[in-house]
Every structure is written in C-alpha cells, then in structure tokens.
C-alpha cells in the first residue's frame, strides 16, 4: 500500500474509532443509571457557569468523589445566580 493510501486508511479508521468511543462513553454512563440526555443538560449548565465551575467539578472528581453525587450537586447550580454572586464578589462585596 502506498503512503497516500495508508494515510487515507488511517483517517477513515480514526473516524470510526471516535464514534465507537462516543458510544462507549454513553453506554458507560447509562450503565451507571445516568441518562445521556441528563448528562448533556448538566454539561450545558456547567459550561454556562464558566471555567471556574467546570474546574471545581473536575477537581472534585480528581479528589475521588463519587461521579453521580458530584453530578447531582453541580446540576443544582443556576448559571444566572452563580453569575450574580460572582459579580458581587468581584466588585468587592458591594450589592
């Protein structure tokens, strides 16, 4: 097989591998009793809160906290309230 053909084959296989990894991730979370749709909603909320909240979520997991428990706790964070509280703290406590 020539070099350009090998590259094409690798690219084709890489796409399949990515799809398989995504399926495996969703199957794993579903097996833990976490629906993929719920996981996506929580991810959107964390993203809306910004990088600090996402960091704290990952840090909790890195410290060994249970995934489902951590997910449930962070799902309760309202992005609008978080932004308001963060603005008060950044302004030096002035309301």
mmCIF file with all atom_site columns, C-alpha atoms in Angstrom:
data_model
loop_
_atom_site.group_PDB
_atom_site.id
_atom_site.type_symbol
_atom_site.label_atom_id
_atom_site.label_alt_id
_atom_site.label_comp_id
_atom_site.label_asym_id
_atom_site.label_entity_id
_atom_site.label_seq_id
_atom_site.pdbx_PDB_ins_code
_atom_site.Cartn_x
_atom_site.Cartn_y
_atom_site.Cartn_z
_atom_site.occupancy
_atom_site.B_iso_or_equiv
_atom_site.pdbx_formal_charge
_atom_site.auth_seq_id
_atom_site.auth_comp_id
_atom_site.auth_asym_id
_atom_site.auth_atom_id
_atom_site.pdbx_PDB_model_num
ATOM 1  C CA . UNK A 1 1  ? 0.000   0.000  0.000  1.00 0.00 ? 1  UNK A CA 1
ATOM 2  C CA . UNK A 1 2  ? 1.395   3.394  -0.956 1.00 0.00 ? 2  UNK A CA 1
ATOM 3  C CA . UNK A 1 3  ? 1.916   6.149  1.610  1.00 0.00 ? 3  UNK A CA 1
ATOM 4  C CA . UNK A 1 4  ? -1.105  8.273  0.500  1.00 0.00 ? 4  UNK A CA 1
ATOM 5  C CA . UNK A 1 5  ? -3.354  5.210  0.663  1.00 0.00 ? 5  UNK A CA 1
ATOM 6  C CA . UNK A 1 6  ? -2.103  4.369  4.166  1.00 0.00 ? 6  UNK A CA 1
ATOM 7  C CA . UNK A 1 7  ? -2.917  7.909  5.314  1.00 0.00 ? 7  UNK A CA 1
ATOM 8  C CA . UNK A 1 8  ? -6.439  7.659  3.874  1.00 0.00 ? 8  UNK A CA 1
ATOM 9  C CA . UNK A 1 9  ? -6.977  4.322  5.628  1.00 0.00 ? 9  UNK A CA 1
ATOM 10 C CA . UNK A 1 10 ? -5.772  5.760  8.960  1.00 0.00 ? 10 UNK A CA 1
ATOM 11 C CA . UNK A 1 11 ? -8.109  8.763  8.627  1.00 0.00 ? 11 UNK A CA 1
ATOM 12 C CA . UNK A 1 12 ? -11.055 6.502  7.866  1.00 0.00 ? 12 UNK A CA 1
ATOM 13 C CA . UNK A 1 13 ? -10.252 4.296  10.862 1.00 0.00 ? 13 UNK A CA 1
ATOM 14 C CA . UNK A 1 14 ? -9.787  7.302  13.142 1.00 0.00 ? 14 UNK A CA 1
ATOM 15 C CA . UNK A 1 15 ? -13.332 8.462  12.443 1.00 0.00 ? 15 UNK A CA 1
ATOM 16 C CA . UNK A 1 16 ? -14.730 5.035  13.262 1.00 0.00 ? 16 UNK A CA 1
ATOM 17 C CA . UNK A 1 17 ? -12.703 4.861  16.458 1.00 0.00 ? 17 UNK A CA 1
ATOM 18 C CA . UNK A 1 18 ? -14.085 8.254  17.591 1.00 0.00 ? 18 UNK A CA 1
ATOM 19 C CA . UNK A 1 19 ? -17.665 7.080  17.000 1.00 0.00 ? 19 UNK A CA 1
ATOM 20 C CA . UNK A 1 20 ? -17.003 3.889  18.956 1.00 0.00 ? 20 UNK A CA 1
ATOM 21 C CA . UNK A 1 21 ? -15.519 5.867  21.853 1.00 0.00 ? 21 UNK A CA 1
ATOM 22 C CA . UNK A 1 22 ? -18.605 8.119  22.000 1.00 0.00 ? 22 UNK A CA 1
ATOM 23 C CA . UNK A 1 23 ? -20.904 5.098  22.058 1.00 0.00 ? 23 UNK A CA 1
ATOM 24 C CA . UNK A 1 24 ? -18.813 3.525  24.805 1.00 0.00 ? 24 UNK A CA 1
ATOM 25 C CA . UNK A 1 25 ? -18.999 6.696  26.917 1.00 0.00 ? 25 UNK A CA 1
ATOM 26 C CA . UNK A 1 26 ? -22.771 6.906  26.667 1.00 0.00 ? 26 UNK A CA 1
ATOM 27 C CA . UNK A 1 27 ? -23.146 3.193  27.374 1.00 0.00 ? 27 UNK A CA 1
ATOM 28 C CA . UNK A 1 28 ? -20.982 3.550  30.483 1.00 0.00 ? 28 UNK A CA 1
ATOM 29 C CA . UNK A 1 29 ? -22.981 6.474  31.855 1.00 0.00 ? 29 UNK A CA 1
ATOM 30 C CA . UNK A 1 30 ? -26.270 4.723  31.081 1.00 0.00 ? 30 UNK A CA 1
ATOM 31 C CA . UNK A 1 31 ? -24.991 1.654  32.902 1.00 0.00 ? 31 UNK A CA 1
ATOM 32 C CA . UNK A 1 32 ? -24.379 3.844  35.965 1.00 0.00 ? 32 UNK A CA 1
ATOM 33 C CA . UNK A 1 33 ? -28.006 4.929  35.839 1.00 0.00 ? 33 UNK A CA 1
ATOM 34 C CA . UNK A 1 34 ? -27.235 8.321  34.308 1.00 0.00 ? 34 UNK A CA 1
ATOM 35 C CA . UNK A 1 35 ? -29.184 9.111  31.174 1.00 0.00 ? 35 UNK A CA 1
ATOM 36 C CA . UNK A 1 36 ? -27.140 10.678 28.359 1.00 0.00 ? 36 UNK A CA 1
ATOM 37 C CA . UNK A 1 37 ? -29.757 13.460 27.949 1.00 0.00 ? 37 UNK A CA 1
ATOM 38 C CA . UNK A 1 38 ? -29.395 14.385 31.656 1.00 0.00 ? 38 UNK A CA 1
ATOM 39 C CA . UNK A 1 39 ? -25.624 14.344 31.322 1.00 0.00 ? 39 UNK A CA 1
ATOM 40 C CA . UNK A 1 40 ? -25.846 16.687 28.340 1.00 0.00 ? 40 UNK A CA 1
ATOM 41 C CA . UNK A 1 41 ? -28.113 19.129 30.242 1.00 0.00 ? 41 UNK A CA 1
ATOM 42 C CA . UNK A 1 42 ? -25.719 19.225 33.195 1.00 0.00 ? 42 UNK A CA 1
ATOM 43 C CA . UNK A 1 43 ? -22.773 19.779 30.837 1.00 0.00 ? 43 UNK A CA 1
ATOM 44 C CA . UNK A 1 44 ? -24.600 22.729 29.271 1.00 0.00 ? 44 UNK A CA 1
ATOM 45 C CA . UNK A 1 45 ? -25.290 24.235 32.716 1.00 0.00 ? 45 UNK A CA 1
ATOM 46 C CA . UNK A 1 46 ? -21.654 23.809 33.783 1.00 0.00 ? 46 UNK A CA 1
ATOM 47 C CA . UNK A 1 47 ? -20.498 25.408 30.555 1.00 0.00 ? 47 UNK A CA 1
ATOM 48 C CA . UNK A 1 48 ? -22.892 28.319 31.077 1.00 0.00 ? 48 UNK A CA 1
ATOM 49 C CA . UNK A 1 49 ? -21.399 28.909 34.538 1.00 0.00 ? 49 UNK A CA 1
ATOM 50 C CA . UNK A 1 50 ? -17.924 29.264 33.086 1.00 0.00 ? 50 UNK A CA 1
ATOM 51 C CA . UNK A 1 51 ? -14.500 27.741 33.525 1.00 0.00 ? 51 UNK A CA 1
ATOM 52 C CA . UNK A 1 52 ? -14.275 28.037 37.313 1.00 0.00 ? 52 UNK A CA 1
ATOM 53 C CA . UNK A 1 53 ? -17.311 25.814 37.902 1.00 0.00 ? 53 UNK A CA 1
ATOM 54 C CA . UNK A 1 54 ? -16.064 23.291 35.347 1.00 0.00 ? 54 UNK A CA 1
ATOM 55 C CA . UNK A 1 55 ? -12.684 23.278 37.119 1.00 0.00 ? 55 UNK A CA 1
ATOM 56 C CA . UNK A 1 56 ? -14.302 22.665 40.512 1.00 0.00 ? 56 UNK A CA 1
ATOM 57 C CA . UNK A 1 57 ? -16.344 19.797 39.041 1.00 0.00 ? 57 UNK A CA 1
ATOM 58 C CA . UNK A 1 58 ? -13.237 18.125 37.632 1.00 0.00 ? 58 UNK A CA 1
ATOM 59 C CA . UNK A 1 59 ? -11.291 18.807 40.841 1.00 0.00 ? 59 UNK A CA 1
ATOM 60 C CA . UNK A 1 60 ? -13.989 17.080 42.922 1.00 0.00 ? 60 UNK A CA 1
ATOM 61 C CA . UNK A 1 61 ? -13.784 14.041 40.664 1.00 0.00 ? 61 UNK A CA 1
ATOM 62 C CA . UNK A 1 62 ? -9.983  14.055 40.851 1.00 0.00 ? 62 UNK A CA 1
ATOM 63 C CA . UNK A 1 63 ? -10.221 14.025 44.657 1.00 0.00 ? 63 UNK A CA 1
ATOM 64 C CA . UNK A 1 64 ? -12.160 10.757 44.350 1.00 0.00 ? 64 UNK A CA 1
ATOM 65 C CA . UNK A 1 65 ? -15.689 12.000 44.901 1.00 0.00 ? 65 UNK A CA 1
ATOM 66 C CA . UNK A 1 66 ? -18.487 9.816  43.519 1.00 0.00 ? 66 UNK A CA 1
ATOM 67 C CA . UNK A 1 67 ? -19.387 10.793 39.948 1.00 0.00 ? 67 UNK A CA 1
ATOM 68 C CA . UNK A 1 68 ? -23.186 10.593 40.311 1.00 0.00 ? 68 UNK A CA 1
ATOM 69 C CA . UNK A 1 69 ? -23.151 12.536 43.588 1.00 0.00 ? 69 UNK A CA 1
ATOM 70 C CA . UNK A 1 70 ? -20.890 15.239 42.165 1.00 0.00 ? 70 UNK A CA 1
ATOM 71 C CA . UNK A 1 71 ? -23.009 15.475 39.035 1.00 0.00 ? 71 UNK A CA 1
ATOM 72 C CA . UNK A 1 72 ? -26.195 15.905 41.097 1.00 0.00 ? 72 UNK A CA 1
ATOM 73 C CA . UNK A 1 73 ? -24.607 18.630 43.244 1.00 0.00 ? 73 UNK A CA 1
ATOM 74 C CA . UNK A 1 74 ? -23.319 20.631 40.292 1.00 0.00 ? 74 UNK A CA 1
ATOM 75 C CA . UNK A 1 75 ? -26.616 20.187 38.390 1.00 0.00 ? 75 UNK A CA 1
ATOM 76 C CA . UNK A 1 76 ? -28.285 22.325 41.050 1.00 0.00 ? 76 UNK A CA 1
ATOM 77 C CA . UNK A 1 77 ? -26.140 25.362 40.240 1.00 0.00 ? 77 UNK A CA 1
ATOM 78 C CA . UNK A 1 78 ? -28.183 28.015 38.453 1.00 0.00 ? 78 UNK A CA 1
ATOM 79 C CA . UNK A 1 79 ? -25.914 29.853 35.979 1.00 0.00 ? 79 UNK A CA 1
ATOM 80 C CA . UNK A 1 80 ? -27.760 33.177 36.469 1.00 0.00 ? 80 UNK A CA 1
ATOM 81 C CA . UNK A 1 81 ? -27.441 33.066 40.258 1.00 0.00 ? 81 UNK A CA 1
ATOM 82 C CA . UNK A 1 82 ? -23.814 31.980 40.018 1.00 0.00 ? 82 UNK A CA 1
ATOM 83 C CA . UNK A 1 83 ? -23.053 34.926 37.714 1.00 0.00 ? 83 UNK A CA 1
ATOM 84 C CA . UNK A 1 84 ? -24.777 37.359 40.097 1.00 0.00 ? 84 UNK A CA 1
ATOM 85 C CA . UNK A 1 85 ? -22.903 36.053 43.140 1.00 0.00 ? 85 UNK A CA 1
ATOM 86 C CA . UNK A 1 86 ? -19.603 36.076 41.252 1.00 0.00 ? 86 UNK A CA 1
ATOM 87 C CA . UNK A 1 87 ? -20.229 39.696 40.190 1.00 0.00 ? 87 UNK A CA 1
ATOM 88 C CA . UNK A 1 88 ? -20.833 40.729 43.805 1.00 0.00 ? 88 UNK A CA 1
ATOM 89 C CA . UNK A 1 89 ? -17.640 39.013 44.944 1.00 0.00 ? 89 UNK A CA 1
ATOM 90 C CA . UNK A 1 90 ? -15.597 40.528 42.120 1.00 0.00 ? 90 UNK A CA 1
ATOM 91 C CA . UNK A 1 91 ? -16.952 44.015 42.929 1.00 0.00 ? 91 UNK A CA 1
ATOM 92 C CA . UNK A 1 92 ? -15.620 43.676 46.450 1.00 0.00 ? 92 UNK A CA 1
ATOM 93 C CA . UNK A 1 93 ? -18.824 42.758 48.230 1.00 0.00 ? 93 UNK A CA 1
ATOM 94 C CA . UNK A 1 94 ? -20.906 45.728 47.101 1.00 0.00 ? 94 UNK A CA 1
ATOM 95 C CA . UNK A 1 95 ? -24.507 44.800 46.357 1.00 0.00 ? 95 UNK A CA 1
#
